[in-house]
Structures are given as structure tokens and as C-alpha cells.
XYZ file of C-alpha atoms in Angstrom:
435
model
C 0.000 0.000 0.000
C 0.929 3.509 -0.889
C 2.281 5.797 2.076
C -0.761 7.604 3.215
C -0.350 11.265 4.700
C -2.025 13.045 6.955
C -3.430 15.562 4.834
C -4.251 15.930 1.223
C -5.095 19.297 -1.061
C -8.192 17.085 -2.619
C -9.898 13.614 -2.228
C -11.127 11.954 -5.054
C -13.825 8.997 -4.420
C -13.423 6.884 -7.530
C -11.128 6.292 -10.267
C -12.993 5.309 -13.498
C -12.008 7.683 -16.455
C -14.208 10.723 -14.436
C -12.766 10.220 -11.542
C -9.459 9.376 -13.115
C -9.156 12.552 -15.338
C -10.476 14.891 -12.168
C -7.443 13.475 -10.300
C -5.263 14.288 -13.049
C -6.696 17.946 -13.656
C -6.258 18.584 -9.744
C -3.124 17.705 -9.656
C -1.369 19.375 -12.602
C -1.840 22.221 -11.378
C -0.308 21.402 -8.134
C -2.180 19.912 -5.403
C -1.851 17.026 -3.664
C -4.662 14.431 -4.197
C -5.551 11.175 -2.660
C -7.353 9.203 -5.284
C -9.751 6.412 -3.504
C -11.516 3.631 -5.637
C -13.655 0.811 -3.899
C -12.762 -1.818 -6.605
C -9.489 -3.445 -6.523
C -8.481 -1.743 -9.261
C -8.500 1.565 -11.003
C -10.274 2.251 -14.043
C -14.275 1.499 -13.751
C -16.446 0.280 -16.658
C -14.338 2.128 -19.712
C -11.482 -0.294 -19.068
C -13.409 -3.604 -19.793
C -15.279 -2.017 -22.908
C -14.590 -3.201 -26.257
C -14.985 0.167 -28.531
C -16.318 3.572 -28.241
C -19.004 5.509 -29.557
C -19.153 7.348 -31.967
C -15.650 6.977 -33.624
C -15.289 3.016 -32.310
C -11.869 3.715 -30.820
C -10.399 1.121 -28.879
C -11.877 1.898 -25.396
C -8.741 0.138 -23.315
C -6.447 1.907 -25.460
C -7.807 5.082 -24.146
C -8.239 4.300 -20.538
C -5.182 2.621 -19.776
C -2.672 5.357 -20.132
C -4.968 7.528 -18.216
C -4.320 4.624 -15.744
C -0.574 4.062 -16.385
C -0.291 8.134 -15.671
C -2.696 8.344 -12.238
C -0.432 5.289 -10.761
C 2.836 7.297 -11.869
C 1.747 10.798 -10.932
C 3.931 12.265 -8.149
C 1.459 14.104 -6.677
C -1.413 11.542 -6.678
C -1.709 8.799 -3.811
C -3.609 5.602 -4.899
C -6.002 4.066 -2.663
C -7.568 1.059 -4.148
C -10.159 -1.585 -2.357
C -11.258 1.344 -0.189
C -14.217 2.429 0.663
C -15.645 5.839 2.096
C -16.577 5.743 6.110
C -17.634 8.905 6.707
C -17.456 12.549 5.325
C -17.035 15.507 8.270
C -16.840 19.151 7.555
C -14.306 20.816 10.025
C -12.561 24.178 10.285
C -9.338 22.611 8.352
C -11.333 21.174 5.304
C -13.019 17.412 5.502
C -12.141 15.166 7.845
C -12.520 11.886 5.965
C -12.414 7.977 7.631
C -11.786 5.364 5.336
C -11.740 1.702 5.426
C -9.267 -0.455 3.349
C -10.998 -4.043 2.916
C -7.983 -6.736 3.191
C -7.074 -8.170 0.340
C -5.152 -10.783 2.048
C -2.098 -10.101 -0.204
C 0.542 -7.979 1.181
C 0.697 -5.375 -1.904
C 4.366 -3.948 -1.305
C 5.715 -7.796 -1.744
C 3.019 -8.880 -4.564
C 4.937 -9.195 -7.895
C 1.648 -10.079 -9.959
C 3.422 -13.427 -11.283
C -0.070 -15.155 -10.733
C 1.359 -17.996 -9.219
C -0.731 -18.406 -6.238
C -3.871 -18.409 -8.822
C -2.702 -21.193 -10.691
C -2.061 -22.883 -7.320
C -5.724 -22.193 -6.313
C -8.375 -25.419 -6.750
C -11.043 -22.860 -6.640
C -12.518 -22.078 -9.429
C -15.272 -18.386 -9.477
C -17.058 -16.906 -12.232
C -15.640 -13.718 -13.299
C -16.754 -10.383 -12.229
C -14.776 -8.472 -14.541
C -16.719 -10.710 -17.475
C -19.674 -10.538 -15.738
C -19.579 -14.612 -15.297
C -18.327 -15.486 -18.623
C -15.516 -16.364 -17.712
C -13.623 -17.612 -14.705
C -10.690 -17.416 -12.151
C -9.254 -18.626 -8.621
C -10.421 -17.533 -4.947
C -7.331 -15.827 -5.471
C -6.562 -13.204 -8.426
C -5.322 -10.471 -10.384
C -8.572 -8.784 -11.031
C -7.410 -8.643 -15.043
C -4.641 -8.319 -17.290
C -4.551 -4.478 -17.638
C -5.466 -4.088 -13.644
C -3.550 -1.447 -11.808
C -2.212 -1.502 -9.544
C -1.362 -5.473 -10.908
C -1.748 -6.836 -7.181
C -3.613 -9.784 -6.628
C -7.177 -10.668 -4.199
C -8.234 -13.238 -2.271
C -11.908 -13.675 -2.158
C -12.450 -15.391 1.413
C -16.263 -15.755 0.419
C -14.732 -18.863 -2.203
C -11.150 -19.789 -0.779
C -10.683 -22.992 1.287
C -8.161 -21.823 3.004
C -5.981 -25.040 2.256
C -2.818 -22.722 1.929
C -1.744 -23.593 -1.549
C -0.984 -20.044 -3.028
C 0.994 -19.187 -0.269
C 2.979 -22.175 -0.864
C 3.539 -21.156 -4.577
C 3.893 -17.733 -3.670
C 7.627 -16.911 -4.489
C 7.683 -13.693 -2.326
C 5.431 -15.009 0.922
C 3.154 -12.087 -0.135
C -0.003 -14.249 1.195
C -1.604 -12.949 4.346
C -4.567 -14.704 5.877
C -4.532 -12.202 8.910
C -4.984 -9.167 7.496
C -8.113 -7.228 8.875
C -10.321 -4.159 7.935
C -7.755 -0.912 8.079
C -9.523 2.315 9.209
C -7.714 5.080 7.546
C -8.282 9.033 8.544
C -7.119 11.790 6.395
C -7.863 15.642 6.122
C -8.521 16.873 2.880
C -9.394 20.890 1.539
C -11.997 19.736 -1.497
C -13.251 16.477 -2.012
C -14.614 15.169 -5.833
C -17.348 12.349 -5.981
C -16.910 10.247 -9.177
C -18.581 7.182 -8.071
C -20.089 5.831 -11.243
C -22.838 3.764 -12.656
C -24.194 0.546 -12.212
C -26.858 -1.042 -14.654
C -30.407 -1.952 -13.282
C -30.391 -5.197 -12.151
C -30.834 -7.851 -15.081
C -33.774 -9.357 -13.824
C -35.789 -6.172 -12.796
C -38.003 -6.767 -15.525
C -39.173 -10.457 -14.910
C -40.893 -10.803 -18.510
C -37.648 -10.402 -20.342
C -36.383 -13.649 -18.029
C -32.564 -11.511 -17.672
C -31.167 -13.929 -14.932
C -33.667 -16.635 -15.674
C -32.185 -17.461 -19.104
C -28.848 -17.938 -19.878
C -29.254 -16.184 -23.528
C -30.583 -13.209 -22.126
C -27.564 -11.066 -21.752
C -26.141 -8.125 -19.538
C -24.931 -5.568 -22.354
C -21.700 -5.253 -21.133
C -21.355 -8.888 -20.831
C -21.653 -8.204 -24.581
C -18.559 -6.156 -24.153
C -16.749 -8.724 -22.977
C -17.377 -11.139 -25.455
C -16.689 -8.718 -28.431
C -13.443 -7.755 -26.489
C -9.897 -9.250 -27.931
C -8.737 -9.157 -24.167
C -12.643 -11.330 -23.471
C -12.984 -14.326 -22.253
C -13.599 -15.962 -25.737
C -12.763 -13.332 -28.208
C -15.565 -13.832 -30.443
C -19.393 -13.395 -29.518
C -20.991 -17.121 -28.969
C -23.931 -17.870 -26.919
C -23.524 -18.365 -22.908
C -25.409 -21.799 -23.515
C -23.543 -23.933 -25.922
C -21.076 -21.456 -27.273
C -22.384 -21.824 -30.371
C -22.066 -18.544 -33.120
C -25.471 -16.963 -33.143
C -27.194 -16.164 -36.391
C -29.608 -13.549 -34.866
C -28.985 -11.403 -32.211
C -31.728 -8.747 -30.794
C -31.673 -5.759 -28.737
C -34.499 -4.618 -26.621
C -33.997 -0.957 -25.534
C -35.216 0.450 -22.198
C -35.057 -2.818 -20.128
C -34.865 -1.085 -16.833
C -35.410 2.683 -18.135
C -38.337 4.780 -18.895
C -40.093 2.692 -16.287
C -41.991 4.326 -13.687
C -42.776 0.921 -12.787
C -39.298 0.003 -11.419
C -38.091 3.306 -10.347
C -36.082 4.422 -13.070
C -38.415 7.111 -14.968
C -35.758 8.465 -16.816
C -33.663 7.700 -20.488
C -30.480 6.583 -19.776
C -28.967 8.740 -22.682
C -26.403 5.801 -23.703
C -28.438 2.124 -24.249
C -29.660 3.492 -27.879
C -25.793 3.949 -29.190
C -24.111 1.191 -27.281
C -26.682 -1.013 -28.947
C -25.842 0.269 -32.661
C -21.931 0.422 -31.462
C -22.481 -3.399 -30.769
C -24.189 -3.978 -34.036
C -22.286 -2.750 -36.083
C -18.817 -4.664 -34.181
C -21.044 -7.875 -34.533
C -22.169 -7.238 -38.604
C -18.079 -6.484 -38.768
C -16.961 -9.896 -37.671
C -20.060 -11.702 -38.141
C -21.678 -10.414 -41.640
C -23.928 -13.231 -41.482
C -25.640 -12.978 -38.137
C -28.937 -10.658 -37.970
C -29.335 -7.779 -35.666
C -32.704 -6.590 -34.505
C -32.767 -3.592 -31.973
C -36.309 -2.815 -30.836
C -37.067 0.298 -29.582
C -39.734 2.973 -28.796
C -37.672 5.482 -30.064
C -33.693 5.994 -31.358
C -32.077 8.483 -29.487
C -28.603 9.084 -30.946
C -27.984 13.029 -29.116
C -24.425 13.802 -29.455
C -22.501 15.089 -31.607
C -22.331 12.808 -34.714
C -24.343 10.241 -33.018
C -27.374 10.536 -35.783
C -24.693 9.888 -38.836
C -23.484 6.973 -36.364
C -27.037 5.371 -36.211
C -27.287 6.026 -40.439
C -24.356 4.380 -40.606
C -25.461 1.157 -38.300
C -28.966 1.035 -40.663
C -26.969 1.142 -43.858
C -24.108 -1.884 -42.549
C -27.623 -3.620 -42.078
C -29.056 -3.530 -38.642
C -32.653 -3.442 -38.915
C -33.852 -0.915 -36.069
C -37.821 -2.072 -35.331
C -40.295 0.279 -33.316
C -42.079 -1.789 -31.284
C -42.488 -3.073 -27.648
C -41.362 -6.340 -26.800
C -44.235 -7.546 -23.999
C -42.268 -11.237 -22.962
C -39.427 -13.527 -23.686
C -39.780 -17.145 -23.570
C -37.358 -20.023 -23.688
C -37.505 -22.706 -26.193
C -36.434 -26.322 -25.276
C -33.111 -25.730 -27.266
C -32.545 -22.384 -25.520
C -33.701 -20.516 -28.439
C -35.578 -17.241 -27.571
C -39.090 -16.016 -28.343
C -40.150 -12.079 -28.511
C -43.754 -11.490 -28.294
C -43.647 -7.952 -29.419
C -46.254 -5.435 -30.503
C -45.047 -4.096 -33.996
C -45.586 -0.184 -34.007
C -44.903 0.607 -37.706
C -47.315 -2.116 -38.283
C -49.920 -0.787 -36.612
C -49.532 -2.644 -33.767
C -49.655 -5.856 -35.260
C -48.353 -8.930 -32.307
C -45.949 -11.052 -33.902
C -43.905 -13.806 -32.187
C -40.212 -13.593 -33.479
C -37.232 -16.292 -32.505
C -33.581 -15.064 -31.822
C -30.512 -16.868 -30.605
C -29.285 -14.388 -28.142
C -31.124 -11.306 -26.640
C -29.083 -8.569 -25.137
C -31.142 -5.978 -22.699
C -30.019 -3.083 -23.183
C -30.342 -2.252 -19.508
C -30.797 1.278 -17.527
C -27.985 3.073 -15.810
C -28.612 4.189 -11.895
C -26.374 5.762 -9.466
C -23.164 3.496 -8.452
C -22.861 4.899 -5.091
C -25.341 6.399 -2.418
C -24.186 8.829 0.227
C -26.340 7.106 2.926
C -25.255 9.372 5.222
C -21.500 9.131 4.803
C -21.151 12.009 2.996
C -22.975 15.587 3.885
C -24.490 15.728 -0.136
C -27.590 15.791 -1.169
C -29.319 13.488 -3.959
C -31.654 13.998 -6.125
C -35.467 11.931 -6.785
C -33.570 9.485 -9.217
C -30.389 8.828 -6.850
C -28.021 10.769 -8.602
C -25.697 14.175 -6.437
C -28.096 17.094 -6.744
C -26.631 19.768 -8.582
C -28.588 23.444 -6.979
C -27.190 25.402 -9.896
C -27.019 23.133 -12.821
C -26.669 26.247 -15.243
C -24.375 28.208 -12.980
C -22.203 25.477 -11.503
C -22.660 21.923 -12.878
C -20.148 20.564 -10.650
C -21.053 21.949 -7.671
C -22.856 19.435 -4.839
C -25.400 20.706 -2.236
C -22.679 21.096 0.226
C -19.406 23.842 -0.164
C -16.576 22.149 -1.205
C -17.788 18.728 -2.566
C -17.901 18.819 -6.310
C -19.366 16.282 -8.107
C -17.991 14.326 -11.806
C -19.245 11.497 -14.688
C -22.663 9.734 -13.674
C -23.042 10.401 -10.434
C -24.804 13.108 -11.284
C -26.862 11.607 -14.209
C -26.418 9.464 -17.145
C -24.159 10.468 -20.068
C -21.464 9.535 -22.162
C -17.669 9.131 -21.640
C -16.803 12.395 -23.787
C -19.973 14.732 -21.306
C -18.361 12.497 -17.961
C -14.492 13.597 -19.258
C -15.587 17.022 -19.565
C -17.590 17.428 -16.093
C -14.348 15.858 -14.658
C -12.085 18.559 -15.866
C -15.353 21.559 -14.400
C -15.001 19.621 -10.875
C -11.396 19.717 -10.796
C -11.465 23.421 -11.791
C -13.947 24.568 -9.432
C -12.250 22.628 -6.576
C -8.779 24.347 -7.608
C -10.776 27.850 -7.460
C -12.297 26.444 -3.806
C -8.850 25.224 -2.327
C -7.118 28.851 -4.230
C -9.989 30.528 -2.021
C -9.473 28.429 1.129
C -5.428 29.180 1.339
C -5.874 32.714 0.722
C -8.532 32.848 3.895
C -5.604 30.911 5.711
C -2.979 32.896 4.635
C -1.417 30.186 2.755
C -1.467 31.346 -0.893
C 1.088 28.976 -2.922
């Protein structure tokens, strides 16, 4: 583990690429930041996508230096598997109470050989491929992790001591125990991140149920090079599937399940995804059904022109149930719009949900912020200040303040950086400490 001072300039709470590029911003222009990311290691959902919208850039290729530089930066401190305790305002700043889970790997001595997980019996569906793919109870969490330190999981290891036996550098620590870590910091930035709606919030659609019915970035994973297959098959007998459909708004647009909102991305990951598939598999169909394309950015419509004319066909309609066939083979009741609302039952291999995005952290009374009705950091003066919270001195970056895409969550990163240089420029000057 990095040495940890006493105080810090500014506290970042997360490291994907918003939280990654605040850091950055902060400290270029001098301050000292403690960047703090619950995962075990930097660089949130960008890292495991395959391609970006709208220019279908290699996503990892974009992240990882971003990740290479944070680890490297001399005046950022790297907290990973860390989690936020509680957030006090005081007379110096924040006083800020941390918890390191144990990883049960001393980091200092880990040399990320891997060793202990080909020792390891164990064998645990991935998280990072969202349970495509697999590894031991003990793990580097993937191959462009940083830092590249690996996790025991005590939830799946039997304890039976084999990777510390293979461990050349006796790095294996079965003792270790929650840390409690207490800093002071003079701004703080929350970049905590999206997760998706759960896959099975819509029960209908049978996410969870059936194994064809896919988590979109699980998608991601198997168009990746770095995936756990490196081709797209289906979960259930890794066959290649010859028709592949989308069904937008599974968990958004919903008053039903709490998310009333558009999630601003699902309508161009699903083309971005249709067109990689058409790419390397010109003979497998692509259906996306929708209520509506919403392609906002900038050259997001010629993107979804593009997708139609590479042949995706894009259907309005709303898909009421999916049913499983005895061969695993999927069935879409749907209610054809442009058809005048003709029912039709329609067979795919593989159905991808093109799931809702919702706030990836809650405050829940660690931090003094306040949220908003959907769960995301309110914003008071979204005009004025977008990355101002509710409370002086915590700014807010990326999704936790709403949905949006990776170029809107780079660019609130850099505002929240700026206005908490502005805040600690302020701060010194009341203290007499102008640098």
C-alpha cells in the first residue's frame, strides 16, 4: 500500500475515467490528491469495454494510459479496495475515515506473477466478465489491472494454503483485517459511477432466468480481444449466433421500477455493438427494438445512419415477454408499431437488454451531499455550476450526477477539478497560505 499522509489538497472517491481525469486535472496544477476507488483496481467500466461511440476507438487503449499516468503521478496517492466511512466538515477542510478491505495479499511484496492463482483449486465466475468467464479464490482482477496486485476472495477460498505455498515472495496474508484510515482533505470530488439496473428487474424479459438473455456489457466482454472468448458465442452452448436482438429500455423509462428516466447511452451502445457484430459476423442478424432511437451527441445521428446502412434493422415496437424454447432458443412477443400494432412472435438466438444506468454509489449518510429523486448528487445550480454538490466544497464528476457519455463524464471531470482548484485557491488565501 501507498504511504498515506495526513493531509491531502483534494480527495477523489473513484477512479474510473471521471474520476481518473479529475485526479489528473487537480493535480497538474499542483495539489496534492488522494485518489480512492472501492474496486481493486482503477479504471471502472471504460477499461473492460470493447470500442467507443461514436468513432469506435479502442476503449482500453484510451483508458489505460490515463491509468498508467494516475499510478505514476507524483502528486497523486492511490487508494484502491477502499471504501468511504464517513465525510465531516471541520474548520481545516473534511475530515474523511476510510476503510481499506484486506485483500489478504501484502501489496508492497506482490509481484503479480499469478502464481498463487494457478495454485488455487477454486474455481469463481468472473466479475470483470460478468460470469463469462472464470478465475481462482485468489486473483489479479485482469490483465490491464492497476495496480497489478492480486485478491483473495475469502467468500470462495478454502483456506488449504496452496498459493501461499507457490507464492515466491510469501506475499499471502490470511490475517490481514479491515484498516480504518483518517485523512484531512481541503476539497473532495465524488466520481462514483454507474451501475446497470439489475438484469432481472423486468421479470418478462427472463434476464437472470435465461442464460441467452444477456447483460450488455457482458456483450462487451465477449466482443473484447482481451474477453474471455474473443468472439461473440452464446452463454449456452457457445455456439455462433445467427440472430442477435436488442431490446432498448429494459430497466429505463419505467416508472414501474423506479427508473423514470432515459439513460442517454443504451440506444448507441446497442448500434456500437451492431455494427462490431455485422463487422466480424456479416452473417448474423441484428434486430434492436425500440420505442424510439435516441442518438444526441454530436455525430451520433450519422453513427445510427451508418449502423442502418451496414444492415441492422432498427424495429419500433415493444417487446411484452421472452420465452425459452427447449433448445434455448428465444421467443419475442412484441407489438409491432410501424405495423400498426400488429403482435408477432419472433425467434432469436441471443437477446441482449439493453439495460438502464442508476447511481453506483449512495451517500447514505457518509457524505454531507444531497441526492436527487432518481439517486443521482443534486446539482442546486445546474446552469451556474454543474459541478457543484449541495454542500461547499464537494464537487461532483461522470454519472453520479446523471447518465451520459464518456466524452460529457471527461468534460464534467475537468469543471469539478477546476472549481475545486478555485475552492482550495480561495481556502489558502482565507488561511494565509497562498502557494
Amino acid at each position: 500500500m501507498a504511504e498515506i499522509k495526513q493531509e491531502y489538497d483534494g480527495l477523489v472517491l473513484g477512479a474510473g475515467i471521471a474520476g481518473m481525469q479529475a485526479a489528473l486535472d487537480l493535480a497538474g496544477q499542483g495539489f496534492d490528491v488522494l485518489l480512492v476507488e472501492r474496486a481493486p483496481s482503477i479504471g471502472g467500466v471504460m477499461v473492460g469495454l470493447n470500442k467507443v461511440f461514436p468513432t469506435l476507438d479502442c476503449s482500453s487503449c484510451i483508458c489505460t494510459p490515463r491509468m498508467a499516468e494516475v499510478a505514476h503521478h507524483e502528486r497523486i496517492t492511490l487508494l484502491t479496495y477502499t471504501e468511504l466511512k464517513h465525510l465531516e466538515r471541520t474548520a481545516r477542510g473534511f475530515s474523511v475515515t476510510l476503510v481499506k478491505k484486506p485483500r489478504y495479499v501484502v501489496e508492497e511484496d506482490c509481484i503479480g506473477c499469478a502464481k498463487c492463482e494457478l495454485a488455487c483449486n477454486v474455481v469463481v465466475p468472473h466479475e470483470f466478465d460478468y460470469g463469462l468467464g472464470a478465475h481462482a479464490a485468489v486473483y489479479i482482477p485482469h490483465g490491464n489491472a492497476i495496480p497489478q496486485v492480486a485478491v483473495l476472495d475469502p467468500q470462495y477460498c478454502m483456506f488449504d494454503g496452496a498459493c501461499a505455498r507457490a507464492c515466491p515472495t510469501d506475499c499471502i496474508d490470511f490475517t490481514q483485517q479491515p484498516e480504518e484510515i483518517n485523512v484531512q482533505a481541503g476539497a473532495v470530488i465524488l466520481a462514483t459511477g454507474l451501475k446497470l439496473v439489475p438484469l432481472d428487474v423486468k421479470k418478462e424479459y427472463g434476464g437472470g432466468k435465461y442464460v441467452n438473455v444477456m447483460n450488455p456489457l457482458a456483450m462487451e466482454r465477449l466482443q473484447s480481444p482481451n474477453g474471455p472468448y474473443g468472439h461473440v458465442m452464446r452463454p449456452s452452448d457457445g455456439k455462433i449466433p445467427r440472430s442477435i436482438a436488442y431490446v432498448q429500455c429494459a430497466g429505463s423509462r419505467d416508472k414501474s421500477i423506479g427508473v423514470p428516466y432515459c439513460s442517454r447511452i443504451c440506444c448507441m451502445y446497442a448500434l456500437k455493438q451492431g455494427i462490431m457484430i455485422r463487422q466480424h459476423l456479416p452473417e448474423t442478424e441484428v434486430t434492436i427494438y425500440h420505442m424510439d432511437i435516441r442518438a444526441f451527441g454530436k455525430g451520433y445521428e450519422q453513427f445510427y445512419r451508418r449502423a442502418v446502412g451496414e444492415g441492422i434493422r432498427v424495429v419500433k415496437a415493444k417487446v411484452a415477454r421472452i420465452t425459452e424454447e427447449p433448445n434455448k432458443d428465444l421467443k419475442l412477443r412484441v407489438e409491432l408499431i410501424d405495423e400498426g400494432g400488429r403482435v408477432a412472435e419472433i425467434r432469436h438466438d441471443l437477446v441482449v437488454l439493453s439495460q438502464g444506468v442508476i447511481p453506483g454509489w449512495k451517500p447514505d449518510g457518509a457524505a454531507p451531499v444531497r441526492i436527487d429523486e432518481d439517486g443521482f448528487f443534486l446539482i442546486p445550480e445546474m446552469a451556474a455550476r454543474p459541478a457543484n454538490s449541495s454542500h461547499e466544497g464537494v464537487f461532483v464528476a461522470g454519472v453520479a450526477t446523471g447518465p451520459k457519455d464518456i466524452p460529457d463524464a471527461i468534460v464534467e471531470a475537468g469543471a469539478a477539478a477546476m472549481e475545486a482548484a478555485m475552492y482550495l485557491g480561495r481556502s489558502q488565501a482565507r488561511a494565509g497560505g497562498v502557494q
